[in-house]
Coordinates of C-alpha atoms in Angstrom, one line a residue:
M1 CA -211.5 -48.5 153.8
K2 CA -211.1 -45.0 154.7
L3 CA -214.3 -44.6 156.9
R4 CA -215.8 -42.2 159.7
T5 CA -217.3 -43.9 162.6
H6 CA -218.1 -43.4 166.2
L7 CA -216.8 -45.8 168.5
L8 CA -218.3 -44.9 171.8
G9 CA -217.8 -46.6 174.9
L10 CA -219.5 -47.9 178.3
V11 CA -217.8 -50.9 188.6
A12 CA -216.3 -52.0 191.4
A13 CA -213.4 -51.1 193.8
L14 CA -212.6 -53.0 196.9
S15 CA -211.0 -50.2 198.5
L16 CA -211.7 -46.7 198.9
T17 CA -208.6 -45.1 197.2
I18 CA -209.5 -42.4 195.0
G19 CA -206.6 -42.2 192.6
A20 CA -206.1 -38.9 190.2
I21 CA -203.6 -38.0 187.6
S22 CA -202.1 -34.4 188.4
G23 CA -201.7 -35.2 192.0
V24 CA -205.3 -35.4 193.0
T25 CA -206.0 -37.0 196.5
A26 CA -208.9 -37.6 198.5
Q27 CA -209.9 -35.5 201.4
N28 CA -211.2 -36.2 204.9
G29 CA -214.8 -36.4 204.9
T30 CA -217.1 -37.7 208.0
P31 CA -218.2 -41.0 207.4
E32 CA -220.7 -42.6 209.9
A33 CA -220.2 -45.7 211.7
A34 CA -222.5 -48.7 210.1
P35 CA -223.2 -51.8 210.7
A36 CA -221.4 -54.7 209.2
A37 CA -223.1 -55.3 205.5
S38 CA -223.8 -58.6 204.0
P39 CA -220.9 -60.6 202.4
V40 CA -222.9 -62.1 199.5
A41 CA -222.4 -59.3 197.1
V42 CA -220.8 -59.0 193.4
T43 CA -218.1 -56.5 193.7
D44 CA -216.1 -56.8 190.3
C45 CA -217.1 -54.0 188.1
A46 CA -217.6 -56.4 184.8
T47 CA -219.8 -58.8 186.4
L48 CA -222.1 -56.0 188.1
L49 CA -222.4 -54.2 184.8
Q50 CA -222.6 -57.1 182.4
L51 CA -219.3 -55.9 180.8
G52 CA -216.4 -57.9 179.5
T53 CA -214.8 -60.3 181.9
Q54 CA -213.6 -60.5 185.6
D55 CA -209.9 -59.7 183.9
D56 CA -211.3 -56.4 182.8
G57 CA -211.5 -52.7 184.4
C58 CA -214.7 -50.7 183.8
V59 CA -214.1 -47.1 182.9
I60 CA -216.5 -44.0 182.3
F61 CA -215.5 -40.8 180.7
I62 CA -216.7 -37.4 181.9
N63 CA -216.8 -34.0 180.3
G64 CA -216.6 -31.5 183.3
I65 CA -214.7 -28.6 181.3
P66 CA -217.1 -25.8 180.4
D67 CA -215.3 -24.0 178.0
A68 CA -213.9 -26.9 175.7
G69 CA -216.9 -27.7 173.6
D70 CA -217.7 -31.5 172.8
L71 CA -214.8 -33.8 173.5
D72 CA -213.4 -37.1 172.1
L73 CA -211.4 -39.6 174.1
Y74 CA -208.6 -41.5 172.7
I75 CA -207.1 -44.6 174.4
D76 CA -203.4 -45.6 173.0
G77 CA -204.4 -43.7 169.9
L78 CA -207.8 -45.1 169.3
K79 CA -210.8 -43.0 169.4
A80 CA -213.2 -44.5 172.3
V81 CA -215.6 -41.6 173.1
V82 CA -217.1 -39.3 170.4
G83 CA -218.4 -35.8 170.9
L84 CA -219.2 -36.0 174.6
T85 CA -220.7 -32.7 175.7
F86 CA -220.4 -30.6 178.8
D87 CA -222.1 -32.0 181.9
D88 CA -222.5 -35.6 180.1
V89 CA -220.9 -38.8 180.7
S90 CA -220.2 -41.4 178.3
G91 CA -221.5 -44.7 180.1
Y92 CA -219.4 -47.8 181.2
F93 CA -217.0 -49.5 179.0
A94 CA -214.6 -52.5 179.6
L95 CA -210.8 -52.1 179.1
P96 CA -208.4 -55.2 179.7
A97 CA -206.5 -54.4 182.8
G98 CA -203.0 -52.8 182.0
T99 CA -201.4 -49.3 181.6
Y100 CA -203.4 -47.0 178.9
T101 CA -202.3 -43.4 177.4
F102 CA -205.7 -41.4 177.4
A103 CA -206.0 -38.0 175.3
I104 CA -208.7 -35.5 175.7
V105 CA -209.1 -33.9 172.1
P106 CA -211.7 -31.5 170.8
E107 CA -214.4 -33.2 168.6
G108 CA -213.4 -34.1 165.2
Q109 CA -209.7 -33.1 165.5
P110 CA -206.8 -35.4 165.3
V111 CA -204.9 -36.6 168.4
D112 CA -202.2 -34.6 167.8
N113 CA -204.3 -31.6 168.9
A114 CA -205.0 -33.0 172.1
L115 CA -205.7 -30.9 175.1
L116 CA -204.1 -33.0 177.6
T117 CA -202.5 -36.4 177.0
M118 CA -202.1 -38.3 180.2
P119 CA -199.5 -41.4 179.8
D120 CA -199.3 -44.5 182.0
V121 CA -202.7 -44.6 183.6
A122 CA -203.5 -47.9 185.2
I123 CA -206.8 -49.6 184.7
D124 CA -207.1 -52.3 187.2
A125 CA -209.3 -55.5 186.9
G126 CA -212.4 -55.7 188.7
I127 CA -212.5 -51.9 189.4
A128 CA -214.3 -49.3 188.2
H129 CA -212.7 -46.0 187.2
E130 CA -214.2 -42.5 186.7
L131 CA -212.2 -40.5 184.3
A132 CA -213.2 -37.1 184.6
A133 CA -211.7 -33.8 182.2
V134 CA -212.1 -30.8 184.4
G135 CA -210.4 -27.4 184.5
M136 CA -210.5 -24.9 181.7
R137 CA -209.5 -25.5 178.4
A138 CA -206.4 -23.6 178.6
A139 CA -205.6 -25.6 181.8
P140 CA -207.4 -28.9 181.7
R141 CA -206.8 -31.9 184.1
L142 CA -207.7 -35.5 184.2
L143 CA -209.1 -36.8 187.4
V144 CA -209.0 -40.7 187.8
N145 CA -211.3 -41.9 190.5
T146 CA -212.0 -45.4 191.5
V147 CA -215.3 -46.5 192.7
D148 CA -216.1 -48.3 196.2
L149 CA -218.8 -51.1 195.2
S150 CA -218.3 -53.0 198.5
P151 CA -221.8 -54.3 199.9
L152 CA -223.7 -51.4 201.8
P153 CA -225.1 -52.2 205.3
P154 CA -228.9 -52.1 205.9
A155 CA -230.4 -48.9 207.2
P156 CA -230.3 -48.2 211.0
E157 CA -233.0 -49.8 212.9
G158 CA -236.5 -48.6 212.6
T159 CA -235.8 -46.8 209.3
P160 CA -237.6 -48.4 206.3
L161 CA -235.3 -47.0 203.6
S162 CA -232.3 -48.5 202.5
T163 CA -228.7 -46.8 202.5
T164 CA -226.6 -45.0 199.9
R165 CA -223.0 -44.3 199.5
I166 CA -222.1 -40.6 198.4
R167 CA -219.1 -38.7 197.8
V168 CA -218.3 -35.1 196.5
I169 CA -215.8 -34.0 193.7
H170 CA -214.9 -30.5 193.3
A171 CA -214.5 -29.6 189.7
A172 CA -215.1 -26.0 189.3
P173 CA -211.8 -24.7 188.5
D174 CA -212.2 -21.0 189.6
T175 CA -213.6 -21.6 193.0
A176 CA -211.6 -21.8 196.0
G177 CA -212.1 -24.5 199.0
V178 CA -215.6 -25.3 200.0
D179 CA -217.4 -26.7 202.7
V180 CA -220.0 -29.0 201.4
S181 CA -223.2 -30.1 203.4
L182 CA -226.2 -32.4 202.5
I183 CA -229.3 -31.1 203.7
G184 CA -232.3 -33.7 204.1
G185 CA -235.5 -32.2 205.3
D186 CA -234.7 -29.6 207.9
I187 CA -231.5 -31.2 209.0
A188 CA -228.1 -30.1 207.5
E189 CA -225.0 -32.0 207.8
R190 CA -221.6 -31.3 206.9
L191 CA -220.1 -33.5 204.5
V192 CA -216.4 -32.1 203.9
A193 CA -214.6 -28.8 205.0
D194 CA -212.3 -26.8 202.7
L195 CA -212.7 -29.1 199.6
T196 CA -210.4 -27.8 197.4
F197 CA -210.4 -27.9 193.4
A198 CA -209.7 -31.5 192.0
H199 CA -210.4 -33.4 195.2
A200 CA -212.9 -35.5 196.3
S201 CA -214.2 -36.3 199.4
N202 CA -214.4 -39.5 201.5
Y203 CA -217.5 -41.4 200.9
V204 CA -220.3 -41.2 203.7
Q205 CA -223.4 -43.4 203.9
K206 CA -226.7 -42.0 203.9
T207 CA -230.2 -43.2 204.3
A208 CA -231.9 -42.8 200.7
G209 CA -234.0 -39.9 200.2
I210 CA -234.0 -36.3 198.7
Y211 CA -231.2 -34.0 199.8
R212 CA -230.0 -30.6 198.9
V213 CA -226.2 -30.0 198.5
V214 CA -224.9 -26.5 199.8
F215 CA -221.3 -25.3 198.8
T216 CA -220.2 -22.5 201.0
S217 CA -216.6 -21.0 199.9
T218 CA -214.1 -20.6 202.6
D219 CA -212.7 -17.3 200.8
E220 CA -216.1 -15.8 200.3
S221 CA -215.8 -16.4 196.4
V222 CA -219.0 -18.3 196.8
V223 CA -221.0 -17.2 199.7
S224 CA -223.4 -19.9 199.6
V225 CA -225.1 -22.1 196.8
A226 CA -227.6 -24.4 197.3
L227 CA -228.1 -26.6 194.2
D228 CA -231.2 -28.4 193.0
R229 CA -232.5 -31.6 195.1
M230 CA -231.1 -34.8 194.3
Q231 CA -232.7 -38.2 194.8
L232 CA -230.2 -40.8 196.3
D233 CA -231.5 -44.1 195.6
G234 CA -231.2 -47.0 198.2
N235 CA -228.3 -49.8 197.5
T236 CA -226.6 -47.3 195.2
V237 CA -223.2 -45.5 195.0
A238 CA -222.9 -42.1 193.8
S239 CA -220.3 -39.5 192.8
V240 CA -221.5 -36.1 192.6
Y241 CA -219.3 -33.5 190.6
A242 CA -219.6 -29.9 191.2
I243 CA -218.8 -28.5 187.6
G244 CA -219.2 -25.1 186.3
D245 CA -217.7 -21.6 187.7
A246 CA -218.3 -19.6 190.6
N247 CA -220.5 -16.9 188.6
G248 CA -223.8 -18.5 189.3
D249 CA -223.2 -21.6 187.0
L250 CA -222.3 -24.1 189.4
Q251 CA -224.3 -27.3 188.8
L252 CA -224.2 -31.0 189.7
L253 CA -223.3 -33.8 187.7
E254 CA -224.4 -37.3 189.4
V255 CA -222.3 -40.6 188.3
A256 CA -224.2 -43.4 190.3
I257 CA -224.3 -47.4 190.1
D258 CA -227.2 -49.3 191.3
L259 CA -225.6 -52.4 193.3
T260 CA -229.0 -54.4 192.9
E261 CA -229.8 -53.8 189.4
G262 CA -226.4 -53.4 188.0
T263 CA -227.4 -50.4 186.0
S264 CA -225.4 -46.9 185.9
T265 CA -225.4 -43.2 184.7
Q266 CA -225.9 -43.5 180.9
R267 CA -225.2 -40.8 178.4
A268 CA -227.9 -38.4 177.7
V269 CA -227.5 -39.0 174.0
P270 CA -227.4 -42.8 173.7
P271 CA -223.9 -44.0 172.6
A272 CA -224.1 -45.9 169.1
L273 CA -221.7 -48.6 170.2
V274 CA -220.4 -49.6 173.9
S275 CA -217.1 -51.4 173.2
E276 CA -213.9 -52.5 174.8
I277 CA -211.0 -50.7 172.9
I278 CA -208.9 -53.2 170.7
E279 CA -207.2 -52.5 167.6
V280 CA -208.6 -54.9 165.2
S281 CA -209.3 -55.3 161.7
R282 CA -211.6 -56.9 158.8
F283 CA -214.5 -58.8 160.5
M284 CA -214.4 -60.8 163.4
I285 CA -216.9 -62.6 165.8
Y286 CA -216.9 -61.1 169.4
E287 CA -218.5 -62.1 172.9
G288 CA -221.5 -59.7 173.4
S289 CA -224.3 -58.0 172.0
C290 CA -223.7 -54.8 169.6
S291 CA -224.5 -52.9 172.5
R292 CA -222.2 -54.2 174.9
L293 CA -219.5 -56.0 173.1
S294 CA -216.9 -57.4 175.5
G295 CA -213.8 -56.8 172.9
K296 CA -213.1 -60.4 173.1
V297 CA -212.9 -62.6 170.1
A298 CA -215.6 -65.6 170.6
F299 CA -214.2 -67.8 167.7
E300 CA -211.2 -67.6 165.8
L301 CA -211.6 -67.2 161.8
T302 CA -209.8 -69.9 159.7
G303 CA -209.6 -70.7 156.1
K304 CA -208.3 -69.0 152.9
G305 CA -210.7 -66.2 152.8
Y306 CA -211.9 -64.5 149.6
N307 CA -209.7 -65.0 146.8
G308 CA -206.7 -66.0 149.2
A309 CA -206.7 -62.7 150.9
G310 CA -207.0 -64.3 154.4
P311 CA -210.0 -64.9 156.9
G312 CA -212.0 -62.1 157.6
T313 CA -210.2 -59.8 155.2
L314 CA -212.6 -57.8 153.1
A315 CA -211.9 -56.9 149.7
P316 CA -214.0 -55.4 146.5
W317 CA -216.0 -58.0 145.0
G318 CA -214.8 -59.1 141.6
S319 CA -211.0 -59.0 142.2
G320 CA -210.4 -56.5 139.2
N321 CA -212.6 -58.3 136.7
E322 CA -214.4 -56.4 134.1
P323 CA -217.8 -55.4 135.2
A324 CA -221.1 -56.1 133.1
G325 CA -224.6 -55.0 133.3
A326 CA -225.7 -51.6 134.6
L327 CA -223.1 -48.9 135.3
G328 CA -224.8 -47.5 138.4
A329 CA -224.6 -51.0 140.3
V330 CA -223.5 -50.5 143.9
P331 CA -219.8 -52.1 144.7
V332 CA -219.7 -54.5 147.2
Q333 CA -216.9 -55.2 149.9
Y334 CA -216.5 -59.0 150.7
G335 CA -215.0 -61.4 153.1
E336 CA -215.2 -64.9 154.1
G337 CA -214.0 -67.1 157.0
V338 CA -214.5 -70.2 158.7
L339 CA -215.3 -71.6 162.1
D340 CA -213.9 -75.0 162.7
D341 CA -215.5 -77.3 164.9
L342 CA -218.8 -75.3 165.4
N343 CA -222.3 -76.1 164.4
F344 CA -225.6 -73.9 164.7
G345 CA -226.8 -75.7 168.1
E346 CA -223.1 -74.6 169.8
L347 CA -223.1 -70.9 168.3
L348 CA -226.9 -70.1 168.9
G349 CA -227.4 -71.7 172.2
G350 CA -224.9 -70.1 174.2
R351 CA -223.5 -66.8 175.1
A352 CA -224.4 -63.8 172.8
T353 CA -222.2 -63.0 169.9
S354 CA -221.9 -60.3 167.2
V355 CA -220.1 -60.3 163.8
V356 CA -218.1 -57.0 164.1
V357 CA -216.5 -55.2 160.9
T358 CA -213.9 -52.6 161.4
D359 CA -211.8 -50.0 159.2
D360 CA -208.4 -51.4 158.3
D361 CA -206.8 -48.0 158.3
S362 CA -208.3 -46.9 161.8
G363 CA -209.0 -50.1 163.4
E364 CA -212.5 -48.6 164.4
I365 CA -215.6 -50.5 164.3
V366 CA -217.8 -49.6 161.5
A367 CA -220.6 -51.8 161.5
C368 CA -221.9 -54.6 163.9
G369 CA -224.7 -57.4 163.7
E370 CA -225.7 -60.1 166.6
I371 CA -225.8 -63.6 165.5
G372 CA -229.2 -65.0 166.0
G373 CA -232.7 -65.1 163.9
V374 CA -234.3 -68.0 162.0
V375 CA -232.1 -70.8 160.6
E376 CA -233.5 -72.1 157.0
D377 CA -233.7 -76.0 157.4
A378 CA -232.4 -77.1 154.0
G379 CA -234.2 -80.2 154.7
R380 CA -231.8 -82.8 153.2
F381 CA -228.6 -84.0 155.1
W382 CA -226.3 -83.3 152.2
Q383 CA -227.5 -79.7 151.8
H384 CA -226.6 -76.9 154.3
D385 CA -228.4 -75.0 156.9
R386 CA -228.4 -71.1 156.5
L387 CA -228.4 -68.0 158.8
V388 CA -228.4 -64.5 157.5
I389 CA -228.1 -61.8 159.6
G390 CA -228.2 -57.8 159.1
L391 CA -225.0 -55.4 159.8
E392 CA -226.0 -52.1 160.8
A393 CA -223.7 -49.0 160.6
I394 CA -222.1 -47.6 163.8
G395 CA -222.2 -43.9 164.1
D396 CA -221.8 -42.3 160.7
S397 CA -219.9 -44.8 159.0
G398 CA -222.4 -45.7 156.2
V399 CA -221.4 -48.9 156.3
T400 CA -224.2 -51.5 156.1
G401 CA -224.6 -55.2 154.8
T402 CA -224.9 -58.8 155.4
A403 CA -223.4 -61.8 157.0
T404 CA -224.3 -65.2 155.7
L405 CA -223.6 -68.4 158.0
I406 CA -223.7 -71.9 156.2
E407 CA -223.4 -74.8 158.5
D408 CA -221.7 -78.1 157.5
T409 CA -222.2 -81.0 159.4
G410 CA -219.9 -83.7 158.5
I411 CA -219.3 -87.0 159.9
R412 CA -216.2 -86.3 161.7
T413 CA -216.4 -82.6 162.2
D414 CA -218.6 -79.5 161.7
K415 CA -218.0 -76.2 160.7
I416 CA -219.6 -72.8 159.6
T417 CA -218.6 -70.6 156.6
I418 CA -219.1 -66.9 157.0
A419 CA -219.4 -64.5 154.0
V420 CA -219.9 -61.0 154.7
A421 CA -220.9 -58.4 152.1
L422 CA -220.8 -54.8 152.7
V423 CA -222.1 -51.8 151.1
I424 CA -220.7 -48.3 151.9
S425 CA -222.7 -45.2 151.5
A426 CA -221.7 -42.0 149.7
N427 CA -221.0 -40.2 153.0
G428 CA -218.9 -43.1 154.7

């Protein structure tokens, strides 16, 4: 199937290291002394954000290039984020720990037309990574900043509010070094001095509340810019990106994680799918719901498949036989597979799983359906219970269909047969 689709992606770090491609380093801030934090807290990103497993890293993509238009993000040649607008974020998604090649591509163009390709980017297990495209279209850069999600201490005694952790990233390409201050009420405090482009301040801990961020340039290219007020919530870790340019268009983009709720900054236009980037084909059973796939195969498919094509392989229904009836009948792609040693009680009673359909040519996910619903009881032991679920299109793939699961409980072993039937619309 030659199909178009949107595969969009969706944080924890134990150090304050800020890694960045193209020589980006952290500059000294003025962190405050604080009492010891409680040791009881989730510190791996996958558990906190309910993405993937503890062996995965977590990634969020940020478009901070003002003149590049909407951007696609490719990971190892596979499209991961589609059409991210300037000053927006993808939302976090999981990637298995390892080394990847990231490419920033104008929306809809092939990866060969990438504005920037960065090989050998390490994604560490349990660590949240902010990938920020910054600079200008003619000279883009990719910053990779890890996130400190260690437990926050309580607020100072006598303060009813909790604390927050914040840092600032200078991502405005035509602005020289800046002094960054936080103003809370009538009190101004310098966060970092002479922060230069593509650098990040150290984290500081502040009492939750409403603050203004003020930038004062060191070379008078920007005398002083007081940006909009910003709400810093308690028990939250925030990265504040200063994006835009020095011609009065500077703005803040906050990327935050709530350590209590396990929520994070999401895309302004919600992604069609948050998924791990794994090259797959045919249909598979993945862990997780369609909005939060782990990218891990939950159960392996076995059997010969439809007409011997192999388990999960999709092929045109009819195998070349002569059609009959109405000439306008809609053709169907069809595939079969078997889940050995499994029954409905085991399949439906545990973790969330989904039927995921992919395009053989691109490896991209084109349809997904969560496994659940009403099981039709056959009523007699020699008959088979059935469950039918719908498969919804991902992005603009135009692929929809159903998956029929039939339970066969035998004397010695159980199995579930899955049959997937797909309809592809004319615009798919």
